[in-house]
Each structure stands twice: as structure tokens, then as C-alpha cells.
mmCIF file with all atom_site columns, C-alpha atoms in Angstrom:
data_model
loop_
_atom_site.group_PDB
_atom_site.id
_atom_site.type_symbol
_atom_site.label_atom_id
_atom_site.label_alt_id
_atom_site.label_comp_id
_atom_site.label_asym_id
_atom_site.label_entity_id
_atom_site.label_seq_id
_atom_site.pdbx_PDB_ins_code
_atom_site.Cartn_x
_atom_site.Cartn_y
_atom_site.Cartn_z
_atom_site.occupancy
_atom_site.B_iso_or_equiv
_atom_site.pdbx_formal_charge
_atom_site.auth_seq_id
_atom_site.auth_comp_id
_atom_site.auth_asym_id
_atom_site.auth_atom_id
_atom_site.pdbx_PDB_model_num
ATOM 1   C CA . GLN K 1 1   ? 9.815  -3.945 14.098  1.00 0.00 ? 1   GLN K CA 1
ATOM 2   C CA . VAL K 1 2   ? 10.846 -1.226 11.660  1.00 0.00 ? 2   VAL K CA 1
ATOM 3   C CA . GLN K 1 3   ? 12.173 -1.844 8.174   1.00 0.00 ? 3   GLN K CA 1
ATOM 4   C CA . LEU K 1 4   ? 14.254 0.819  6.482   1.00 0.00 ? 4   LEU K CA 1
ATOM 5   C CA . VAL K 1 5   ? 14.713 0.948  2.718   1.00 0.00 ? 5   VAL K CA 1
ATOM 6   C CA . GLU K 1 6   ? 17.141 3.418  1.162   1.00 0.00 ? 6   GLU K CA 1
ATOM 7   C CA . SER K 1 7   ? 17.058 4.687  -2.391  1.00 0.00 ? 7   SER K CA 1
ATOM 8   C CA . GLY K 1 8   ? 18.538 7.452  -4.485  1.00 0.00 ? 8   GLY K CA 1
ATOM 9   C CA . GLY K 1 9   ? 22.151 6.418  -4.693  1.00 0.00 ? 9   GLY K CA 1
ATOM 10  C CA . GLY K 1 10  ? 24.082 6.339  -7.935  1.00 0.00 ? 10  GLY K CA 1
ATOM 11  C CA . LEU K 1 11  ? 27.029 7.617  -9.917  1.00 0.00 ? 11  LEU K CA 1
ATOM 12  C CA . VAL K 1 12  ? 27.590 11.361 -10.078 1.00 0.00 ? 12  VAL K CA 1
ATOM 13  C CA . GLN K 1 13  ? 30.435 13.642 -11.091 1.00 0.00 ? 13  GLN K CA 1
ATOM 14  C CA . ALA K 1 14  ? 32.289 15.698 -8.548  1.00 0.00 ? 14  ALA K CA 1
ATOM 15  C CA . GLY K 1 15  ? 30.357 18.858 -7.791  1.00 0.00 ? 15  GLY K CA 1
ATOM 16  C CA . GLY K 1 16  ? 27.053 17.172 -8.481  1.00 0.00 ? 16  GLY K CA 1
ATOM 17  C CA . SER K 1 17  ? 24.105 16.439 -6.217  1.00 0.00 ? 17  SER K CA 1
ATOM 18  C CA . LEU K 1 18  ? 22.046 13.500 -5.060  1.00 0.00 ? 18  LEU K CA 1
ATOM 19  C CA . ARG K 1 19  ? 19.137 13.055 -2.706  1.00 0.00 ? 19  ARG K CA 1
ATOM 20  C CA . LEU K 1 20  ? 18.923 9.871  -0.707  1.00 0.00 ? 20  LEU K CA 1
ATOM 21  C CA . SER K 1 21  ? 15.636 8.685  0.723   1.00 0.00 ? 21  SER K CA 1
ATOM 22  C CA . CYS K 1 22  ? 14.946 6.206  3.486   1.00 0.00 ? 22  CYS K CA 1
ATOM 23  C CA . ALA K 1 23  ? 11.410 4.896  3.740   1.00 0.00 ? 23  ALA K CA 1
ATOM 24  C CA . ALA K 1 24  ? 10.377 3.285  7.021   1.00 0.00 ? 24  ALA K CA 1
ATOM 25  C CA . SER K 1 25  ? 7.655  0.762  7.604   1.00 0.00 ? 25  SER K CA 1
ATOM 26  C CA . GLY K 1 26  ? 5.416  0.815  10.640  1.00 0.00 ? 26  GLY K CA 1
ATOM 27  C CA . ARG K 1 27  ? 3.481  3.466  12.494  1.00 0.00 ? 27  ARG K CA 1
ATOM 28  C CA . THR K 1 28  ? 6.179  4.468  14.964  1.00 0.00 ? 28  THR K CA 1
ATOM 29  C CA . PHE K 1 29  ? 8.549  6.343  12.654  1.00 0.00 ? 29  PHE K CA 1
ATOM 30  C CA . SER K 1 30  ? 8.104  9.638  14.485  1.00 0.00 ? 30  SER K CA 1
ATOM 31  C CA . SER K 1 31  ? 9.213  8.046  17.754  1.00 0.00 ? 31  SER K CA 1
ATOM 32  C CA . TYR K 1 32  ? 12.734 7.492  16.393  1.00 0.00 ? 32  TYR K CA 1
ATOM 33  C CA . ALA K 1 33  ? 15.605 9.830  15.864  1.00 0.00 ? 33  ALA K CA 1
ATOM 34  C CA . MET K 1 34  ? 17.043 9.071  12.442  1.00 0.00 ? 34  MET K CA 1
ATOM 35  C CA . GLY K 1 35  ? 20.486 9.231  10.966  1.00 0.00 ? 35  GLY K CA 1
ATOM 36  C CA . TRP K 1 36  ? 22.715 8.488  8.053   1.00 0.00 ? 36  TRP K CA 1
ATOM 37  C CA . PHE K 1 37  ? 26.027 6.660  8.187   1.00 0.00 ? 37  PHE K CA 1
ATOM 38  C CA . ARG K 1 38  ? 28.432 5.740  5.417   1.00 0.00 ? 38  ARG K CA 1
ATOM 39  C CA . GLN K 1 39  ? 31.110 3.167  4.849   1.00 0.00 ? 39  GLN K CA 1
ATOM 40  C CA . ALA K 1 40  ? 33.826 3.510  2.242   1.00 0.00 ? 40  ALA K CA 1
ATOM 41  C CA . PRO K 1 41  ? 35.827 0.507  1.028   1.00 0.00 ? 41  PRO K CA 1
ATOM 42  C CA . GLY K 1 42  ? 38.386 -0.552 3.603   1.00 0.00 ? 42  GLY K CA 1
ATOM 43  C CA . LYS K 1 43  ? 37.113 1.919  6.183   1.00 0.00 ? 43  LYS K CA 1
ATOM 44  C CA . GLU K 1 44  ? 34.880 1.752  9.220   1.00 0.00 ? 44  GLU K CA 1
ATOM 45  C CA . ARG K 1 45  ? 31.303 2.929  9.115   1.00 0.00 ? 45  ARG K CA 1
ATOM 46  C CA . GLU K 1 46  ? 31.105 6.598  10.086  1.00 0.00 ? 46  GLU K CA 1
ATOM 47  C CA . PHE K 1 47  ? 28.387 8.956  11.210  1.00 0.00 ? 47  PHE K CA 1
ATOM 48  C CA . VAL K 1 48  ? 27.210 11.481 8.621   1.00 0.00 ? 48  VAL K CA 1
ATOM 49  C CA . ALA K 1 49  ? 24.076 13.216 9.906   1.00 0.00 ? 49  ALA K CA 1
ATOM 50  C CA . ALA K 1 50  ? 21.268 12.906 12.450  1.00 0.00 ? 50  ALA K CA 1
ATOM 51  C CA . ILE K 1 51  ? 17.855 14.434 12.955  1.00 0.00 ? 51  ILE K CA 1
ATOM 52  C CA . SER K 1 52  ? 15.645 14.514 16.021  1.00 0.00 ? 52  SER K CA 1
ATOM 53  C CA . ARG K 1 53  ? 12.174 12.988 16.198  1.00 0.00 ? 53  ARG K CA 1
ATOM 54  C CA . SER K 1 54  ? 10.430 16.247 15.334  1.00 0.00 ? 54  SER K CA 1
ATOM 55  C CA . GLY K 1 55  ? 13.068 17.350 12.844  1.00 0.00 ? 55  GLY K CA 1
ATOM 56  C CA . GLY K 1 56  ? 13.860 20.420 14.891  1.00 0.00 ? 56  GLY K CA 1
ATOM 57  C CA . ASN K 1 57  ? 17.469 19.483 15.564  1.00 0.00 ? 57  ASN K CA 1
ATOM 58  C CA . THR K 1 58  ? 20.074 18.283 13.109  1.00 0.00 ? 58  THR K CA 1
ATOM 59  C CA . TYR K 1 59  ? 23.723 17.307 13.435  1.00 0.00 ? 59  TYR K CA 1
ATOM 60  C CA . TYR K 1 60  ? 26.472 16.680 10.902  1.00 0.00 ? 60  TYR K CA 1
ATOM 61  C CA . VAL K 1 61  ? 29.989 15.397 10.734  1.00 0.00 ? 61  VAL K CA 1
ATOM 62  C CA . ASP K 1 62  ? 32.333 18.292 10.006  1.00 0.00 ? 62  ASP K CA 1
ATOM 63  C CA . SER K 1 63  ? 33.291 17.006 6.558   1.00 0.00 ? 63  SER K CA 1
ATOM 64  C CA . VAL K 1 64  ? 29.752 17.423 5.188   1.00 0.00 ? 64  VAL K CA 1
ATOM 65  C CA . LYS K 1 65  ? 28.617 20.581 6.971   1.00 0.00 ? 65  LYS K CA 1
ATOM 66  C CA . GLY K 1 66  ? 27.353 23.149 4.500   1.00 0.00 ? 66  GLY K CA 1
ATOM 67  C CA . ARG K 1 67  ? 27.028 20.526 1.749   1.00 0.00 ? 67  ARG K CA 1
ATOM 68  C CA . PHE K 1 68  ? 24.592 17.919 3.110   1.00 0.00 ? 68  PHE K CA 1
ATOM 69  C CA . THR K 1 69  ? 21.125 18.472 4.573   1.00 0.00 ? 69  THR K CA 1
ATOM 70  C CA . ILE K 1 70  ? 19.142 15.899 6.516   1.00 0.00 ? 70  ILE K CA 1
ATOM 71  C CA . SER K 1 71  ? 15.371 16.250 6.748   1.00 0.00 ? 71  SER K CA 1
ATOM 72  C CA . ARG K 1 72  ? 12.358 14.122 7.514   1.00 0.00 ? 72  ARG K CA 1
ATOM 73  C CA . ASP K 1 73  ? 8.680  13.911 6.676   1.00 0.00 ? 73  ASP K CA 1
ATOM 74  C CA . ASN K 1 74  ? 6.906  12.079 9.481   1.00 0.00 ? 74  ASN K CA 1
ATOM 75  C CA . ALA K 1 75  ? 3.672  11.953 7.497   1.00 0.00 ? 75  ALA K CA 1
ATOM 76  C CA . LYS K 1 76  ? 5.498  9.972  4.819   1.00 0.00 ? 76  LYS K CA 1
ATOM 77  C CA . ASN K 1 77  ? 7.675  7.938  7.192   1.00 0.00 ? 77  ASN K CA 1
ATOM 78  C CA . THR K 1 78  ? 10.709 9.091  5.247   1.00 0.00 ? 78  THR K CA 1
ATOM 79  C CA . VAL K 1 79  ? 14.054 10.655 6.032   1.00 0.00 ? 79  VAL K CA 1
ATOM 80  C CA . TYR K 1 80  ? 16.152 12.343 3.364   1.00 0.00 ? 80  TYR K CA 1
ATOM 81  C CA . LEU K 1 81  ? 19.771 13.281 2.837   1.00 0.00 ? 81  LEU K CA 1
ATOM 82  C CA . ARG K 1 82  ? 20.347 15.997 0.289   1.00 0.00 ? 82  ARG K CA 1
ATOM 83  C CA . MET K 1 83  ? 23.973 15.957 -0.837  1.00 0.00 ? 83  MET K CA 1
ATOM 84  C CA . ASN K 1 84  ? 25.393 18.901 -2.767  1.00 0.00 ? 84  ASN K CA 1
ATOM 85  C CA . SER K 1 85  ? 28.905 19.692 -3.999  1.00 0.00 ? 85  SER K CA 1
ATOM 86  C CA . LEU K 1 86  ? 29.799 16.040 -3.862  1.00 0.00 ? 86  LEU K CA 1
ATOM 87  C CA . LYS K 1 87  ? 33.446 15.043 -3.690  1.00 0.00 ? 87  LYS K CA 1
ATOM 88  C CA . PRO K 1 88  ? 35.174 11.770 -4.599  1.00 0.00 ? 88  PRO K CA 1
ATOM 89  C CA . GLU K 1 89  ? 35.800 11.203 -0.889  1.00 0.00 ? 89  GLU K CA 1
ATOM 90  C CA . ASP K 1 90  ? 32.027 11.042 -0.361  1.00 0.00 ? 90  ASP K CA 1
ATOM 91  C CA . THR K 1 91  ? 32.022 7.734  -2.246  1.00 0.00 ? 91  THR K CA 1
ATOM 92  C CA . ALA K 1 92  ? 30.609 5.083  0.078   1.00 0.00 ? 92  ALA K CA 1
ATOM 93  C CA . VAL K 1 93  ? 27.644 2.918  0.865   1.00 0.00 ? 93  VAL K CA 1
ATOM 94  C CA . TYR K 1 94  ? 25.167 5.093  2.760   1.00 0.00 ? 94  TYR K CA 1
ATOM 95  C CA . TYR K 1 95  ? 23.028 3.549  5.481   1.00 0.00 ? 95  TYR K CA 1
ATOM 96  C CA . CYS K 1 96  ? 19.906 4.842  7.134   1.00 0.00 ? 96  CYS K CA 1
ATOM 97  C CA . ALA K 1 97  ? 19.541 4.225  10.878  1.00 0.00 ? 97  ALA K CA 1
ATOM 98  C CA . ALA K 1 98  ? 16.849 4.522  13.534  1.00 0.00 ? 98  ALA K CA 1
ATOM 99  C CA . SER K 1 99  ? 17.692 5.220  17.150  1.00 0.00 ? 99  SER K CA 1
ATOM 100 C CA . SER K 1 100 ? 16.019 6.221  20.398  1.00 0.00 ? 100 SER K CA 1
ATOM 101 C CA . THR K 1 101 ? 18.142 9.375  20.682  1.00 0.00 ? 101 THR K CA 1
ATOM 102 C CA . VAL K 1 102 ? 19.624 11.861 18.228  1.00 0.00 ? 102 VAL K CA 1
ATOM 103 C CA . ALA K 1 103 ? 23.048 10.944 19.545  1.00 0.00 ? 103 ALA K CA 1
ATOM 104 C CA . LEU K 1 104 ? 22.511 7.635  17.732  1.00 0.00 ? 104 LEU K CA 1
ATOM 105 C CA . SER K 1 105 ? 24.390 5.892  20.518  1.00 0.00 ? 105 SER K CA 1
ATOM 106 C CA . THR K 1 106 ? 22.293 2.786  20.031  1.00 0.00 ? 106 THR K CA 1
ATOM 107 C CA . VAL K 1 107 ? 20.972 2.038  16.561  1.00 0.00 ? 107 VAL K CA 1
ATOM 108 C CA . TYR K 1 108 ? 17.965 -0.233 16.649  1.00 0.00 ? 108 TYR K CA 1
ATOM 109 C CA . TYR K 1 109 ? 17.419 -0.607 12.934  1.00 0.00 ? 109 TYR K CA 1
ATOM 110 C CA . TRP K 1 110 ? 19.595 -0.337 9.841   1.00 0.00 ? 110 TRP K CA 1
ATOM 111 C CA . GLY K 1 111 ? 18.723 -0.115 6.190   1.00 0.00 ? 111 GLY K CA 1
ATOM 112 C CA . GLN K 1 112 ? 20.422 -2.265 3.587   1.00 0.00 ? 112 GLN K CA 1
ATOM 113 C CA . GLY K 1 113 ? 22.476 0.608  2.192   1.00 0.00 ? 113 GLY K CA 1
ATOM 114 C CA . THR K 1 114 ? 22.656 2.470  -1.086  1.00 0.00 ? 114 THR K CA 1
ATOM 115 C CA . GLN K 1 115 ? 25.840 3.034  -3.080  1.00 0.00 ? 115 GLN K CA 1
ATOM 116 C CA . VAL K 1 116 ? 27.010 6.554  -3.839  1.00 0.00 ? 116 VAL K CA 1
ATOM 117 C CA . THR K 1 117 ? 29.923 6.902  -6.236  1.00 0.00 ? 117 THR K CA 1
ATOM 118 C CA . VAL K 1 118 ? 31.440 10.288 -7.020  1.00 0.00 ? 118 VAL K CA 1
ATOM 119 C CA . SER K 1 119 ? 33.802 10.433 -9.985  1.00 0.00 ? 119 SER K CA 1
ATOM 120 C CA . SER K 1 120 ? 36.538 13.010 -10.282 1.00 0.00 ? 120 SER K CA 1
#
């Protein structure tokens, strides 16, 4: 069993930055590919970014490429999402996810979510 706890969300002005963190319990963190999803009001949850077990491979949805960076620290059991040049359309609840593959085709564990609000 893995528990994921996100933090770092908040209210920021357009053009600003935030760094989300997702701390995982357990000793098997490095055996999971990790990812971030988001869900805006009235919309379906969408993929944002993914990182492989070692951190050597990363993937992003086109809308955040060049602005967001996913990283992980396996020694700290933590995955991060650095978000720069934030836009109002980035407003959503952001969820951390753990999967067996970087494709995140099957998510085994979800965090509870952290709210990100970007004002114009």
C-alpha cells in the first residue's frame, strides 16, 4: 500500500510559479512511475506529466511543455511538479499518481489533490 500526499498548491497571479510536491509512504516508491493529473471544474481529469522510475524519462501534455517540469527524489520518496508562467487555464485540482509504467495506463494509487488557482 502506498499513500500519496500532495502539497504546494495555492493562489497565484498569471505569470507566477508554484512547486507542487507529492510525498509517498512506503519503501517501494522507486518501483513506481509517477505522474501528475489535473481536473478543472466541469472537466474530466487530464494527464499533465509523467516521470519514469529512475527519473531519466519525462513526458508532458502539449499545453504545459516548456512551462512545467516534473522531477523526483527517490531518496526522499517525493515527486515534484515545478510550474512556471502559470495561466488562468492551469487552474485545477492537481493529483499525484503512481503507476507501474510511465504511460500511466493503470494508476494504482492517487493522492487527495491540491488546488491550484491562477488569477488573471
